[in-house]
Short mmCIF file of C-alpha atoms in Angstrom, two decimals:
data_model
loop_
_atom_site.label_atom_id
_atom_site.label_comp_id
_atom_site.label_asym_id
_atom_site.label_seq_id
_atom_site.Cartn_x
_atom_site.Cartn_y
_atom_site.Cartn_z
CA UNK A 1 0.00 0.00 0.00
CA UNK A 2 1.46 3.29 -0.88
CA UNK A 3 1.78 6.13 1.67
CA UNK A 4 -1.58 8.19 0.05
CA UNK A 5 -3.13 5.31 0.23
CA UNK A 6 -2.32 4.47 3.81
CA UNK A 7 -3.11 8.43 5.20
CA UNK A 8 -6.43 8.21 3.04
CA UNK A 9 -7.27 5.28 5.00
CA UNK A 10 -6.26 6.68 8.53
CA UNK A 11 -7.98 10.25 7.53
CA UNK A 12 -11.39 7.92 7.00
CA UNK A 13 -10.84 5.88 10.14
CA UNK A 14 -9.86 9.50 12.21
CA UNK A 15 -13.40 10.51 10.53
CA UNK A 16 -15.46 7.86 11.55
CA UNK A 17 -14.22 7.83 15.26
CA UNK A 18 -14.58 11.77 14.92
CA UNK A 19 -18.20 10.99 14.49
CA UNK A 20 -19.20 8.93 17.25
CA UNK A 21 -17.30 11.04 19.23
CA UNK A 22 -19.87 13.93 18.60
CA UNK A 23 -22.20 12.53 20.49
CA UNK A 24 -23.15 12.44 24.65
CA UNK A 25 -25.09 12.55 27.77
CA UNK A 26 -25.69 16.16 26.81
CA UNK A 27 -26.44 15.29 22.94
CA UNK A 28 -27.46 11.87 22.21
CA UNK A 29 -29.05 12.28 19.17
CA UNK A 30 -27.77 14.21 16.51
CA UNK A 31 -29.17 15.71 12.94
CA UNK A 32 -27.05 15.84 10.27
CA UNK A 33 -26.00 18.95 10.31
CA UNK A 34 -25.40 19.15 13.40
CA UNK A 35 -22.77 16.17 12.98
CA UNK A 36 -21.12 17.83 10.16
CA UNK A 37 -20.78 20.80 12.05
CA UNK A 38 -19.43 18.93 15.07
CA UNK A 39 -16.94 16.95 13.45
CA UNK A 40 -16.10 19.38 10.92
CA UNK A 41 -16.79 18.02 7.57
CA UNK A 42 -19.59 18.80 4.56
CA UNK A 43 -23.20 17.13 4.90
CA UNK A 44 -22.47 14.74 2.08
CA UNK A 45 -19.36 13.30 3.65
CA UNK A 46 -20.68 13.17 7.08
CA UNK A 47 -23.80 11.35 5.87
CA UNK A 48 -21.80 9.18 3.93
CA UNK A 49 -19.60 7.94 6.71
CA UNK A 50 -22.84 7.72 9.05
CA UNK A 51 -24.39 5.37 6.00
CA UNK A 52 -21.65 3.02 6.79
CA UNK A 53 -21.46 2.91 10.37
CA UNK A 54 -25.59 2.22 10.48
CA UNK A 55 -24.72 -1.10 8.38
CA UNK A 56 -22.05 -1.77 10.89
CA UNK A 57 -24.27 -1.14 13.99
CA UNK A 58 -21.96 1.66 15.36
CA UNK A 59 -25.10 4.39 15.02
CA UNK A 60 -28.81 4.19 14.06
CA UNK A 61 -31.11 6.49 12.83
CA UNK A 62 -34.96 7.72 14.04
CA UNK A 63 -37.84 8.39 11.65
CA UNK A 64 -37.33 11.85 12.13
CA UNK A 65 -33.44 11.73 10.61
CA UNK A 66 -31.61 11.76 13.42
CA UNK A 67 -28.73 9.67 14.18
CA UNK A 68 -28.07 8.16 17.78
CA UNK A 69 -25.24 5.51 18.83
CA UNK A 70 -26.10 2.02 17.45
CA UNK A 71 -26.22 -1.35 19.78
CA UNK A 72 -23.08 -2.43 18.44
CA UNK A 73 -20.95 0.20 20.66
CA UNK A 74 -22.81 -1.16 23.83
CA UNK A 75 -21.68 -4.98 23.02
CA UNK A 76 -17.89 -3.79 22.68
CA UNK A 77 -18.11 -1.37 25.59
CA UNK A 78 -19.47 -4.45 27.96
CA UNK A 79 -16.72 -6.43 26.51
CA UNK A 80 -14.11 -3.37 27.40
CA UNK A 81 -15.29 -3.61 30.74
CA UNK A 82 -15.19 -7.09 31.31
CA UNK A 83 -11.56 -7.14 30.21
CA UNK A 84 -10.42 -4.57 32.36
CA UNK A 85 -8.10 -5.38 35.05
CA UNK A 86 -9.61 -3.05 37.47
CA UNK A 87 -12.89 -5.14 37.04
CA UNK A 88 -11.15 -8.15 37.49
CA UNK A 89 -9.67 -6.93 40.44
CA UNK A 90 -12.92 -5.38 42.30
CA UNK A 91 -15.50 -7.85 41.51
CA UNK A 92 -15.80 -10.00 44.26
CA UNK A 93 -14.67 -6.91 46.42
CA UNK A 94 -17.52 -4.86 45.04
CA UNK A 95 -20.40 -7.33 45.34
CA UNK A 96 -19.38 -7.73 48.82
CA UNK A 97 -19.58 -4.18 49.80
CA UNK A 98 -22.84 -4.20 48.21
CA UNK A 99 -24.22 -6.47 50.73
CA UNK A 100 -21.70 -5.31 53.70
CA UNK A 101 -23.33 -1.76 53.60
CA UNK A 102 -26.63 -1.72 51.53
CA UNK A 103 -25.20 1.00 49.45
CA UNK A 104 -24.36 1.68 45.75
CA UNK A 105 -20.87 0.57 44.75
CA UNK A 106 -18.88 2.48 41.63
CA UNK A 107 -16.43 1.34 40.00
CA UNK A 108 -14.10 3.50 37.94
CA UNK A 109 -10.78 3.54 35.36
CA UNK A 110 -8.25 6.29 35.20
CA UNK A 111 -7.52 7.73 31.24
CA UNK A 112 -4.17 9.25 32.38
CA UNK A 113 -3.96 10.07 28.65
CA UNK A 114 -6.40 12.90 29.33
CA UNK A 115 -7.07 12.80 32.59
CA UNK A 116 -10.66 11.44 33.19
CA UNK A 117 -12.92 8.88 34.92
CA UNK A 118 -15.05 6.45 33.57
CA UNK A 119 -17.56 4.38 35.71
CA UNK A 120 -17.05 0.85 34.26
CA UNK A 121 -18.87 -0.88 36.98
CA UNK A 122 -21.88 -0.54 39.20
CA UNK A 123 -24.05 -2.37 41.45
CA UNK A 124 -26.91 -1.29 43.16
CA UNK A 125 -27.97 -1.49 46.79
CA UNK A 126 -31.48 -1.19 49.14
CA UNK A 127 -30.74 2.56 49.54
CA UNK A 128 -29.93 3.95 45.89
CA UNK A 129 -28.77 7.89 46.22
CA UNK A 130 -30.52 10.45 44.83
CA UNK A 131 -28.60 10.83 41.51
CA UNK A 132 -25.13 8.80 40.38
CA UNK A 133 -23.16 8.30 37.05
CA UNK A 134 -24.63 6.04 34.62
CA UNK A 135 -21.76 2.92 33.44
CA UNK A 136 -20.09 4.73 30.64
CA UNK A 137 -19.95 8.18 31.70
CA UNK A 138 -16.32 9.90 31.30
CA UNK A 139 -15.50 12.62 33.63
CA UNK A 140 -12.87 14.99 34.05
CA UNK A 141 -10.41 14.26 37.13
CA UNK A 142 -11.06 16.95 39.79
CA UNK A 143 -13.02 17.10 42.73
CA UNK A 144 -14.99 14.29 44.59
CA UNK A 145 -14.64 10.87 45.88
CA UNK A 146 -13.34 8.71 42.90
CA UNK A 147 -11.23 11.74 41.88
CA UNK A 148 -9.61 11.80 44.80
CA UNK A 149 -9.18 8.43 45.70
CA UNK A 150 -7.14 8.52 42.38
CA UNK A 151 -5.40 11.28 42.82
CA UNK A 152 -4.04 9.63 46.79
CA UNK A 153 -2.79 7.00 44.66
CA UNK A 154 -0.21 8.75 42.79
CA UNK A 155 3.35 9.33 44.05
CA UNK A 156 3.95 12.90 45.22
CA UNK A 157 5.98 13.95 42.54
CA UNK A 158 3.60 12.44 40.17
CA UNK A 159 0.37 14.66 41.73
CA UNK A 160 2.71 17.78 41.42
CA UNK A 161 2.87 17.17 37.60
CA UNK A 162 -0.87 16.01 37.25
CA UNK A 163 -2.87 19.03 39.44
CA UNK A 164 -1.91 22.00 37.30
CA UNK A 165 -3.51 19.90 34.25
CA UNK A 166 -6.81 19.27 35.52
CA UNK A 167 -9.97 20.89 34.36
CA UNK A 168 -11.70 22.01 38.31
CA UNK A 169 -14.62 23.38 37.48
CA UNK A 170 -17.54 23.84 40.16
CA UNK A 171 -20.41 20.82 39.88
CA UNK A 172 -21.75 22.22 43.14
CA UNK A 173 -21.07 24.82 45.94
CA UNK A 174 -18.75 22.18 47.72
CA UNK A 175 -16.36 21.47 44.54
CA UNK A 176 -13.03 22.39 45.33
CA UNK A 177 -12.00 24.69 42.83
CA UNK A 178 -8.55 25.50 43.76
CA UNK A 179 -5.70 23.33 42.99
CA UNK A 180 -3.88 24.08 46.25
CA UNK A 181 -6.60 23.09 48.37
CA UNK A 182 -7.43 20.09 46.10
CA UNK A 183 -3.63 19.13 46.87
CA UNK A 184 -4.51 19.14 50.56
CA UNK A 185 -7.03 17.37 50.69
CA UNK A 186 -5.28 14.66 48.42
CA UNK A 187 -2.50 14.83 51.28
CA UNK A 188 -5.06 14.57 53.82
CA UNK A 189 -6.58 11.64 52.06
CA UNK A 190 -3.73 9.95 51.33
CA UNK A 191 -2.63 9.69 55.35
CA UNK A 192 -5.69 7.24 55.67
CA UNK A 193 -5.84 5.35 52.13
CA UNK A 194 -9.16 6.33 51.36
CA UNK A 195 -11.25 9.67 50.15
CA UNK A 196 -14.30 10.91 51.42
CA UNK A 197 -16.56 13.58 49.69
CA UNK A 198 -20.29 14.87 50.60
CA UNK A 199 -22.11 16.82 48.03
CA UNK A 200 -19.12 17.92 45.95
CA UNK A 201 -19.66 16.34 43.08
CA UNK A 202 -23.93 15.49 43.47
CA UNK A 203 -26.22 17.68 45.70
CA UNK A 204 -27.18 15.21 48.57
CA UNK A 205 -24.52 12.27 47.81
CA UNK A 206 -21.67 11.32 49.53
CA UNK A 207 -19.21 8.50 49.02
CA UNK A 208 -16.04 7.21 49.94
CA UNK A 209 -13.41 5.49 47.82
CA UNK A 210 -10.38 3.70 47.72
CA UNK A 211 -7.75 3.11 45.26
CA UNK A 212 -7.17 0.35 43.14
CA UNK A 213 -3.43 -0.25 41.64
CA UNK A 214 -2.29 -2.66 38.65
CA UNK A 215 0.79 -3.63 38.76
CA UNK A 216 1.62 -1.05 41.39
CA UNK A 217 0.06 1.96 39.57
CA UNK A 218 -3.33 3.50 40.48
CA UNK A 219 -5.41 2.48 37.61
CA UNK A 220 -8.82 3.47 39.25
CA UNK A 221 -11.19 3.03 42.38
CA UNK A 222 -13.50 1.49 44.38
CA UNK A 223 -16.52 3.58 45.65
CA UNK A 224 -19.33 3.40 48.17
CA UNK A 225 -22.13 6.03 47.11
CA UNK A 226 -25.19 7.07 49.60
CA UNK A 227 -27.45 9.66 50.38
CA UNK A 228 -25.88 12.41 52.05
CA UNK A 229 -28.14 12.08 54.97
CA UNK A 230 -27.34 8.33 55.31
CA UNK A 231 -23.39 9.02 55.63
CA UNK A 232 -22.35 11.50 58.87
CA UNK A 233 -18.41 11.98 58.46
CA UNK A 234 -18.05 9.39 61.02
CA UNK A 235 -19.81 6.48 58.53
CA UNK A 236 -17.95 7.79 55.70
CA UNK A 237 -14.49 6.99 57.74
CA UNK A 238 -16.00 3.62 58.83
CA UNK A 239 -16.88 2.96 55.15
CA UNK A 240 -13.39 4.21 53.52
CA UNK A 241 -11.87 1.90 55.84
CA UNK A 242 -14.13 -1.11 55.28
CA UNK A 243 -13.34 -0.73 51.37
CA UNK A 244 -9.62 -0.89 52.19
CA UNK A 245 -10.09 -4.09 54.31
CA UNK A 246 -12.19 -5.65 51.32
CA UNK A 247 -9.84 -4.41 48.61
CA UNK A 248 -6.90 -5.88 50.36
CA UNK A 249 -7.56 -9.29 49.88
CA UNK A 250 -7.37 -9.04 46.43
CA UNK A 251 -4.20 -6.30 46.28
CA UNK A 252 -1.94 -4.90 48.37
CA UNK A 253 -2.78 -1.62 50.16
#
């Protein structure tokens, strides 16, 4: 294959991924010029590439002409999931704080790459909180429990080079904002192993998380998620250190 040929090819594989990349929680469904604008290319290319991806499963299409990510995606992104070592690791850990505590349980994978969350796991308990991430959702490293339970998990150096690169932007009035203080309470965190948060990242939920390491690198963590009126500081700090307990028997801590 000559080299044309070979960036032709990448420029239509770039194109397609550009394309499901348009859409999210905040736009699901998409008309077509509204892709074309968001992925910056003409209407007849755009629709084009969306032709093929509908035959492939990646994205179908409503009566009214709009396109919205296809079945396909969701069989690969259990797969992803399912291969992950951080799921391998926290599985029997997460269904038993499920049924130690009665609470939600999140778990979520680091993209050091650019520096977000996603919740690859979940499982539900009696007492559901009044609003959590759906499996799936990417979020920007900053504030709150997962964040932070991340964020413990790095060596100092390492947190020094990552904190000045993070998007903080305010999700409630209890987000911390400021970089500095985000580093202290990191430092804070990371004397007890776990992270604690109450409404900073969801009006009226609280959690508390732990990290979890592959091959001796924080690749993600462990969560407990309740109602902020079911979780007193005291129960958070009984919780954090009931996920460490659980968590160690399946890595060190």
């Amino acid at each position: 294959m000559t080299d044309p040929d070979r960036r032709r090819r990448v420029r239509s594989v770039e194109r397609a991924l550009d394309i499901l990349s348009a859409f999210s929680a905040a736009h699901p469904r998409l008309q077509l010029a509204e892709l074309a604008e968001a992925v910056g290319l003409p209407r007849p290319s755009a629709h084009r590439i969306a032709a093929t991806l509908i035959e492939r499963g990646f994205l179908r299409q409503d009566p009214d002409g709009a396109y919205l990510l296809g079945i396909r995606l969701l069989e690969l992104g259990s797969q992803v999931a399912q291969s992950s070592p951080v799921t391998r690791l926290t599985e029997e850990p997460a269904n038993e704080l499920v049924r130690l505590t009665g609470e939600t349980v999140l778990v979520a994978e680091v993209d050091w790459s650019d520096l977000t969350v996603v919740i690859i796991g979940k499982r539900v308990g009696d007492h559901p909180p009044p609003a959590i991430s759906p499996v799936g959702r990417r979020m920007s490293l900053a504030s709150g429990g997962l964040a932070k339970a991340i964020l413990l998990g790095l060596p100092p150096d390492e947190l020094t080079d990552v904190l000045p690169r993070l998007r903080l932007a305010a999700r409630t009035a209890l987000t911390v904002v400021d970089p500095k203080r985000l580093r202290s309470a990191v430092e804070a965190c990371r004397r007890s192993g776990y992270a604690v948060q109450s409404g900073e990242f969801l009006p009226g939920t609280a959690a508390a998380a732990a990290p979890v390491f592959v091959d001796g690198r924080v690749a993600g963590a462990l969560a407990v998620v309740g109602a902020s009126a079911r979780f007193p500081r005291r129960r958070l700090d009984e919780t954090g250190q009931l996920i460490l307990r659980v968590l160690s028997r399946t890595q060190p801590v």
